[in-house]
Short mmCIF file of N, CA and C in Angstrom, two decimals:
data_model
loop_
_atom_site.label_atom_id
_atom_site.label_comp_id
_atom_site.label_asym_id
_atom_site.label_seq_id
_atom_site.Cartn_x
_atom_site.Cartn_y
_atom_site.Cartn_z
N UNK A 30 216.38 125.14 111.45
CA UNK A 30 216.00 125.84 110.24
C UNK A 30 216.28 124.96 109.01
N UNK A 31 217.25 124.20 109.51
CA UNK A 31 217.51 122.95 108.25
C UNK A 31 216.64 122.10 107.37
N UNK A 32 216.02 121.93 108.81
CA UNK A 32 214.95 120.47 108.40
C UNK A 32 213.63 121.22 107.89
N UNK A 33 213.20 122.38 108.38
CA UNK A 33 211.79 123.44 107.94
C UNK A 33 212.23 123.33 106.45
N UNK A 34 213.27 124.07 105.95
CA UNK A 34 213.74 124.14 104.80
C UNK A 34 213.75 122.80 104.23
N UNK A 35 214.25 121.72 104.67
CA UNK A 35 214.39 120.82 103.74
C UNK A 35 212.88 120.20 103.68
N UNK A 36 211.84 120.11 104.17
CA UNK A 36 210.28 119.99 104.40
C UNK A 36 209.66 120.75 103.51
N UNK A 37 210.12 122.05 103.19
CA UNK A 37 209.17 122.55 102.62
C UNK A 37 209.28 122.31 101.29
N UNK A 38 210.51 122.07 100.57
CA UNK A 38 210.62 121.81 99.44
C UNK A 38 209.60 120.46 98.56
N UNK A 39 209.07 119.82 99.69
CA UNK A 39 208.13 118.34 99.17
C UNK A 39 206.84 119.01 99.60
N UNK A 40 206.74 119.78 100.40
CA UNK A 40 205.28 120.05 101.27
C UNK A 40 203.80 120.09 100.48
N UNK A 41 204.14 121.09 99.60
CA UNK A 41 203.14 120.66 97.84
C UNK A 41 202.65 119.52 97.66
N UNK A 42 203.71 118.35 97.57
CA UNK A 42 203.72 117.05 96.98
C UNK A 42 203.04 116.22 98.39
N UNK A 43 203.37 116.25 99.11
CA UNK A 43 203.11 115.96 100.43
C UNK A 43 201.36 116.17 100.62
N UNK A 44 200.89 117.12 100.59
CA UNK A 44 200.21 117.49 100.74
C UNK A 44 198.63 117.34 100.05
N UNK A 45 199.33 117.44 98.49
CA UNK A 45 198.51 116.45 97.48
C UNK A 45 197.91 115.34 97.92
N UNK A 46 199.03 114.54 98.22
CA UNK A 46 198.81 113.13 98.46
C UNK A 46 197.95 112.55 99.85
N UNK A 47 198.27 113.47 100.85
CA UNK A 47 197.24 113.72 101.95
C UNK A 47 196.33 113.77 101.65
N UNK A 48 195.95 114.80 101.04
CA UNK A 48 194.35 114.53 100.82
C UNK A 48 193.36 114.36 99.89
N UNK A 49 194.51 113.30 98.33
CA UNK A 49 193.74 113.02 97.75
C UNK A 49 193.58 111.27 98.42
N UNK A 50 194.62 110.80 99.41
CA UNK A 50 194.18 109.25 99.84
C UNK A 50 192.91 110.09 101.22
N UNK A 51 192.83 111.11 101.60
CA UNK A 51 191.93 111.10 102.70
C UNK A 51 190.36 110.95 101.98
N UNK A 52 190.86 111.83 100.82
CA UNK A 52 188.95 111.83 99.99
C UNK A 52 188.47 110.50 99.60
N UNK A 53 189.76 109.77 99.42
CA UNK A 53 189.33 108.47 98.81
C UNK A 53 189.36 107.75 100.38
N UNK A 54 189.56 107.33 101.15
CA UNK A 54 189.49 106.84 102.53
C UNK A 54 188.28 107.31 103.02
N UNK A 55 187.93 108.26 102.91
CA UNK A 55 186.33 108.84 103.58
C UNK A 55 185.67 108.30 102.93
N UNK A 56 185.48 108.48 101.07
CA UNK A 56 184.64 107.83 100.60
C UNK A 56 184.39 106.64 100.76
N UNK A 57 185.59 105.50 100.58
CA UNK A 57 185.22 104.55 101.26
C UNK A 57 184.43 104.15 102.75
N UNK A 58 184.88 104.99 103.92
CA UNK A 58 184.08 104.87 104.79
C UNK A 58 182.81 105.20 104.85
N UNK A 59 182.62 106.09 104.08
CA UNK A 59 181.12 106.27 104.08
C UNK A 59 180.09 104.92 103.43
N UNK A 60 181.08 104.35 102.63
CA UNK A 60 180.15 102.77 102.07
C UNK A 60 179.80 101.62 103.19
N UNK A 61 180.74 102.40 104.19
CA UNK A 61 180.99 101.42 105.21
C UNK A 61 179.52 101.33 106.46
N UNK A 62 179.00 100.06 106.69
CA UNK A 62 178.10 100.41 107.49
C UNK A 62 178.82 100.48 108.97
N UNK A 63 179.27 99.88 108.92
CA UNK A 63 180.41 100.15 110.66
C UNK A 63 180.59 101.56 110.91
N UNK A 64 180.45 102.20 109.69
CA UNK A 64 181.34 103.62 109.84
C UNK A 64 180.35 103.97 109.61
N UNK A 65 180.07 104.76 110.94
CA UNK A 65 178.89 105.72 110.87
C UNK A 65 179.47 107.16 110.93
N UNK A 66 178.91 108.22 110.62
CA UNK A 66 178.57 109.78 110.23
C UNK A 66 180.15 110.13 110.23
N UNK A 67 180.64 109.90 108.61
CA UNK A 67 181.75 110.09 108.55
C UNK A 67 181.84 111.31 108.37
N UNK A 68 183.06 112.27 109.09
CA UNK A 68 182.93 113.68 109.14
C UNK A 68 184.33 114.24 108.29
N UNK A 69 184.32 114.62 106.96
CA UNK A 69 185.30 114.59 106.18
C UNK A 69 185.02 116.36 105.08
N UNK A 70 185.04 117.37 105.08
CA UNK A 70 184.66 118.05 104.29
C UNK A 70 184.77 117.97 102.83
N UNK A 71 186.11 117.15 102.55
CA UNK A 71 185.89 116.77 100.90
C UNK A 71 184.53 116.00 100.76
N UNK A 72 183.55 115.70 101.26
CA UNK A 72 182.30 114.46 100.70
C UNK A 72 181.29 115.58 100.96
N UNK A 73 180.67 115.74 100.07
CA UNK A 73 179.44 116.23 99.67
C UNK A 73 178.56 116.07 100.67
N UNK A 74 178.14 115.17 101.39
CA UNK A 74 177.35 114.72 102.67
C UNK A 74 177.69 116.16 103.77
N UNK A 75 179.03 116.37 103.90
CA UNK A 75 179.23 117.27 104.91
C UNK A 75 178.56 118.14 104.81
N UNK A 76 178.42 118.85 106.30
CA UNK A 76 177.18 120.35 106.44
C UNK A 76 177.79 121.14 105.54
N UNK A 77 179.13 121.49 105.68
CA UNK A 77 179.84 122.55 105.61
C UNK A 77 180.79 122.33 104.12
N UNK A 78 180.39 121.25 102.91
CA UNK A 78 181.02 121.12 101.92
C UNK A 78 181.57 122.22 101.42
N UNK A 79 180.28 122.99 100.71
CA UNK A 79 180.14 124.00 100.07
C UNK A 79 180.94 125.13 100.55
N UNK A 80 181.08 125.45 102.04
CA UNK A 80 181.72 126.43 102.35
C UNK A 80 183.42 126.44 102.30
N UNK A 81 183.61 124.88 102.95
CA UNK A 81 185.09 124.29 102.76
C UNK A 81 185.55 124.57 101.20
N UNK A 82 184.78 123.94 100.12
CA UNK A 82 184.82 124.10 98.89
C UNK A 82 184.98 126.02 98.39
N UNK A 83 184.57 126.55 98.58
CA UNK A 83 184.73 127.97 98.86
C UNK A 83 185.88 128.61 99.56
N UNK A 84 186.30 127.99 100.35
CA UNK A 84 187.26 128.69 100.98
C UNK A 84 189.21 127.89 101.06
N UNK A 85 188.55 126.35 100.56
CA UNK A 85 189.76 125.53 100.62
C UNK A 85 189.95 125.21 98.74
N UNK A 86 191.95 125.03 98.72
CA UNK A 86 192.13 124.64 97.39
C UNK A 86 191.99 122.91 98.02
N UNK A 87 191.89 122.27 99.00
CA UNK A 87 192.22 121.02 99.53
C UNK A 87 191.20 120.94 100.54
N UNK A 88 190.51 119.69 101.13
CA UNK A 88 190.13 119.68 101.96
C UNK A 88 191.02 118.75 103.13
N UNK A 89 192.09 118.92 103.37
CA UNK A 89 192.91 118.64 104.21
C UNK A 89 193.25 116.62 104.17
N UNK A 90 193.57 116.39 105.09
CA UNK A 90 194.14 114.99 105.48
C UNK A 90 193.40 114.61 106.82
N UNK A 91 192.30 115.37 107.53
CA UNK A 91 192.21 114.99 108.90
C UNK A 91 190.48 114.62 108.87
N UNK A 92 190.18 112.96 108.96
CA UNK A 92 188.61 112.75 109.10
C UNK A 92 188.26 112.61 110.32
N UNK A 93 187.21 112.08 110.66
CA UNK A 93 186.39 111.39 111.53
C UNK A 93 184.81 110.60 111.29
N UNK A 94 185.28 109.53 112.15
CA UNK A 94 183.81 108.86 111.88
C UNK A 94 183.74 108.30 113.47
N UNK A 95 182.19 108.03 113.60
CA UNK A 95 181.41 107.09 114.42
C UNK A 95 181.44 105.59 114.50
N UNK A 96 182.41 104.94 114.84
CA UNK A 96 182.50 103.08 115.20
C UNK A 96 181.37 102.60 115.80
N UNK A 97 180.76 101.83 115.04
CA UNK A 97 179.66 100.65 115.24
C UNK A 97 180.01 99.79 115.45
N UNK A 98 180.94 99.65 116.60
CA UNK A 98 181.29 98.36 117.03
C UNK A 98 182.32 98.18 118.21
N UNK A 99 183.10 97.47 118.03
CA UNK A 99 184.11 97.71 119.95
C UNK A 99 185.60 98.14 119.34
N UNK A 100 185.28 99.38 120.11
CA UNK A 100 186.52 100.55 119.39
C UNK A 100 187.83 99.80 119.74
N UNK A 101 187.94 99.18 120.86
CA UNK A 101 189.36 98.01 121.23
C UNK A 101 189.91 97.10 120.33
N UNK A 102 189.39 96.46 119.79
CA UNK A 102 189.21 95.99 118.63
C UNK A 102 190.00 96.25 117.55
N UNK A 103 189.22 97.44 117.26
CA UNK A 103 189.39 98.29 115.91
C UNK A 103 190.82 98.58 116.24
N UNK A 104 190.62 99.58 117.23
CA UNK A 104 192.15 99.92 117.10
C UNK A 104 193.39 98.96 117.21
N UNK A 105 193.00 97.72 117.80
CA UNK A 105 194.03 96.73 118.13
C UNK A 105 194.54 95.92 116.78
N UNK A 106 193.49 95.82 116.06
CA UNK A 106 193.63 95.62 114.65
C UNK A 106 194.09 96.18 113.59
N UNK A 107 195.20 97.48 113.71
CA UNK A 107 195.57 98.12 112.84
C UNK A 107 197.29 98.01 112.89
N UNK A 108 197.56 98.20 111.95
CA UNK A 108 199.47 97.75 111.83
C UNK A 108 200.15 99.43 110.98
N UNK A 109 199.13 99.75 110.16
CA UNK A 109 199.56 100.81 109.02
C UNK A 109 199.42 101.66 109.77
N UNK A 110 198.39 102.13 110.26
CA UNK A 110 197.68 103.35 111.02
C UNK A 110 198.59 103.28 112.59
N UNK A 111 199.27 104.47 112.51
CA UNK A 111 199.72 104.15 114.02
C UNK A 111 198.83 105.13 115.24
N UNK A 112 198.66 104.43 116.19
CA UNK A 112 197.89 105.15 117.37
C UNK A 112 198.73 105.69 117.89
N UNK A 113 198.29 107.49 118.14
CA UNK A 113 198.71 108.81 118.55
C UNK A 113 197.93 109.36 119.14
N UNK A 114 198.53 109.92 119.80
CA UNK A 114 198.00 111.59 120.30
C UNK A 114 198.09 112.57 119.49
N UNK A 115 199.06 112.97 118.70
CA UNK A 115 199.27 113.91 118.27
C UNK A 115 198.74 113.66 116.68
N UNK A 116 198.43 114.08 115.96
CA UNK A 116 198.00 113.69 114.50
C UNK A 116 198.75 114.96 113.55
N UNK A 117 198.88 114.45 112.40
CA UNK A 117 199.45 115.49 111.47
C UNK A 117 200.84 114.72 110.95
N UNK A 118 201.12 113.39 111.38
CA UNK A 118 202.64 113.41 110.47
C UNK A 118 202.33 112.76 109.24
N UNK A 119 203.50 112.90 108.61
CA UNK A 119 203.85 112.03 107.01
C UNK A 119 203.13 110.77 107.05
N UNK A 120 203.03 109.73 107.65
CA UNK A 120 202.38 108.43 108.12
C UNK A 120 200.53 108.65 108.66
N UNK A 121 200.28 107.45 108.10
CA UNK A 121 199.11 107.51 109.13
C UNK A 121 198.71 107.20 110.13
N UNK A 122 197.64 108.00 110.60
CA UNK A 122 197.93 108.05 112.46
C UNK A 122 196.28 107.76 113.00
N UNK A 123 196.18 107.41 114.25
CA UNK A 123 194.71 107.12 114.32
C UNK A 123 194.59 107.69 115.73
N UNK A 124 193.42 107.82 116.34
CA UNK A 124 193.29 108.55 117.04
C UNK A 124 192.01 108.31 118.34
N UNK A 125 191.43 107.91 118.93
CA UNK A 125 190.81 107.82 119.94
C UNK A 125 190.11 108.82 120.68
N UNK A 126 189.38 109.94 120.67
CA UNK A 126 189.66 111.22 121.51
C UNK A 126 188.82 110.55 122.96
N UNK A 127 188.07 109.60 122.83
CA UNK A 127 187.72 109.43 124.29
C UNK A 127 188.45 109.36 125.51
N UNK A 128 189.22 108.15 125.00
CA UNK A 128 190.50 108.04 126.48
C UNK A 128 192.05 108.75 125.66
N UNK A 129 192.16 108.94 124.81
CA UNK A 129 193.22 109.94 124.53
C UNK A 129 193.00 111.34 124.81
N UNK A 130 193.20 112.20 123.54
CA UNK A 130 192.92 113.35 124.19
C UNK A 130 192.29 114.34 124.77
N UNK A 131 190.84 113.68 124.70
CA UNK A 131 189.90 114.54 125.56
C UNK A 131 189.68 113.29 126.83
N UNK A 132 190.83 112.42 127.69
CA UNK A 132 190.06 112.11 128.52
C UNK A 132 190.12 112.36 130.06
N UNK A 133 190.65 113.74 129.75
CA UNK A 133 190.51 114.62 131.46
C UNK A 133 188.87 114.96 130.82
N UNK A 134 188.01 115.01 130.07
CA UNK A 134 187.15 116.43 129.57
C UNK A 134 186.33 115.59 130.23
N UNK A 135 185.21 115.78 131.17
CA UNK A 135 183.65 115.11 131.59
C UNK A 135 183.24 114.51 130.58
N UNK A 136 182.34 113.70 130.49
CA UNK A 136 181.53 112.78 129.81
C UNK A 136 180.84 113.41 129.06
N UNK A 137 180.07 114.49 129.91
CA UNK A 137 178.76 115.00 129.48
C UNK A 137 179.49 116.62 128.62
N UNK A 138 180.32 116.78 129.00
CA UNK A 138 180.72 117.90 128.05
C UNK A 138 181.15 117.47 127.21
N UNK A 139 182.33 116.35 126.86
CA UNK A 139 182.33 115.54 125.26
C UNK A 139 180.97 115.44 124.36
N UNK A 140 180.33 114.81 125.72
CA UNK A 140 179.01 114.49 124.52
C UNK A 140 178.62 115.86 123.76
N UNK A 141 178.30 116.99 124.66
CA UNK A 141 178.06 117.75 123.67
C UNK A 141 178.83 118.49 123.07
N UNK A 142 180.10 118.28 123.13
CA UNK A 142 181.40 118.74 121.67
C UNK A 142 180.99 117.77 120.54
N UNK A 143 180.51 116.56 120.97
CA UNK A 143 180.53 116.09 119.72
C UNK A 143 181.52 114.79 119.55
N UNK A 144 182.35 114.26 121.00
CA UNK A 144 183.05 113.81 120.75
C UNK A 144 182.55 112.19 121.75
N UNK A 145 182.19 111.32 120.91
CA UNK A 145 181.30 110.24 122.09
C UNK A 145 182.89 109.71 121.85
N UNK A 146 182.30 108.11 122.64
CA UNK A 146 183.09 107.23 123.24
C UNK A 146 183.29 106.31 122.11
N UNK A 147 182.16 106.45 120.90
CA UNK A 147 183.08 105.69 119.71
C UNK A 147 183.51 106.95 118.44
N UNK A 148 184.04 107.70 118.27
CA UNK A 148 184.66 108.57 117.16
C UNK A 148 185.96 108.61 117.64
N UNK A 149 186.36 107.88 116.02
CA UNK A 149 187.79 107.75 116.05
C UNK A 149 188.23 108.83 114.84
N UNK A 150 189.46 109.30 115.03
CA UNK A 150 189.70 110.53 114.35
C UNK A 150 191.07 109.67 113.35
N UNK A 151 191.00 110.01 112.37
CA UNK A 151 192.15 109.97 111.72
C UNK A 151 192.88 110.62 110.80
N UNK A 152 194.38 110.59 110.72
CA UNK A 152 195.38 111.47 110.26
C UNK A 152 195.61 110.79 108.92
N UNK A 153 195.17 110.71 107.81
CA UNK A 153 195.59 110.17 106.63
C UNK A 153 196.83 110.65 106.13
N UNK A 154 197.94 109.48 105.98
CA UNK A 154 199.36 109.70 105.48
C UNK A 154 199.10 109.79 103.98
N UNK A 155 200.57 109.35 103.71
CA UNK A 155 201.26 109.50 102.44
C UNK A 155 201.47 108.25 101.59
N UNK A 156 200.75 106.68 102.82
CA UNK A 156 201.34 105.32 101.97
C UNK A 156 200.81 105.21 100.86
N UNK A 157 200.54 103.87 100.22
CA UNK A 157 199.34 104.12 99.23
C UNK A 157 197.71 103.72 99.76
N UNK A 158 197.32 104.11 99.35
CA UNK A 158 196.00 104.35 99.52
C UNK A 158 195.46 102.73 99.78
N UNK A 159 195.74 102.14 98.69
CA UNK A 159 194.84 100.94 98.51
C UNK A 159 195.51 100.11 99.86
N UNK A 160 196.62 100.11 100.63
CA UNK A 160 196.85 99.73 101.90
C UNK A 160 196.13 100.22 103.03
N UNK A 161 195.59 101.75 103.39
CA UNK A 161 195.08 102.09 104.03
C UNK A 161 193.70 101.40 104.41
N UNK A 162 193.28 101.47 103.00
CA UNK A 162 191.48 101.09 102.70
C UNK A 162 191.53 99.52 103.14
N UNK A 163 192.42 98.41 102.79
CA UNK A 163 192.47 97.36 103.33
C UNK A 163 192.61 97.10 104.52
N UNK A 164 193.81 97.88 105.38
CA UNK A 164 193.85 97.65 106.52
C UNK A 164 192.43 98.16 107.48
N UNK A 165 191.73 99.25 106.68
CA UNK A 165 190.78 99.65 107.63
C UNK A 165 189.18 98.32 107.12
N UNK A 166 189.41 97.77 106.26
CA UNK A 166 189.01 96.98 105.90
C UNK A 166 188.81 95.53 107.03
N UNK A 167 190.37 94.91 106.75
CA UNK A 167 190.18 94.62 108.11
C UNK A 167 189.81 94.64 109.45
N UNK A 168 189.76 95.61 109.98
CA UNK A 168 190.06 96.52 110.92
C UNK A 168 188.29 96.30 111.12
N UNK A 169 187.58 96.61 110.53
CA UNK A 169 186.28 97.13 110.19
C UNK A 169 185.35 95.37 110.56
N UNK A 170 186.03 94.70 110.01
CA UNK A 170 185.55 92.93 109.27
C UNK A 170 185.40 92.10 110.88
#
């Protein structure tokens, strides 16, 4: 009960910062041609802006996009972003769902969740921003 309590007192601040580096991290990916159909509800592009916008004071910390290129790679190339299973902490976290967490799920039922063999999901932290965008920069190059 300690630590809930002592969490919640930043959680506001915390939270801010989530997802004003995620809006700016999407936007950038969306400039990105590597980064295909970035799936972020803060960006106007999304199906579902308007409704998120309607119903959210935030559009959260959690994107996804489509890799145009060799997802091994990508992910092997990252230092800031740590690779997880689990997504949601203070830090940023990256994510795989092909051979991570959907990879008991069939092929053909991913495909039609929506989840191919290149969408990488990510947990946008709390660092600063302009580190994120570089490292995915790299990452991307």
């Amino acid at each position: 009960a300690y630590l809930v309590l002592r969490g919640v007192k930043t959680l506001a601040l915390r939270m801010e910062r989530h997802c004003a580096n995620a809006q700016l991290v999407a936007e950038w990916l969306e400039a990105q041609p590597r980064a295909v159909a970035v799936r972020y509800p803060g960006l106007a592009s999304h199906p579902q802006h308007a409704l998120a916008r309607a119903q959210m004071s935030a559009p959260g910390a959690m994107l996804a996009f489509e890799l145009d290129g060799d997802v091994e790679r990508f992910m092997n190339a990252l230092d800031v972003f740590t690779v997880a299973e689990s997504l949601g902490g203070v830090e940023s976290l990256i994510n795989h769902p092909a051979i991570m967490t959907h990879a008991s799920v069939p092929v053909d039922i991913r495909q039609r969740l929506g989840i191919s063999d290149t969408l990488i999901r990510l947990s946008v932290g709390v660092e600063d921003v302009d580190d994120l965008i570089a490292e995915l920069d790299y990452a991307l190059s």
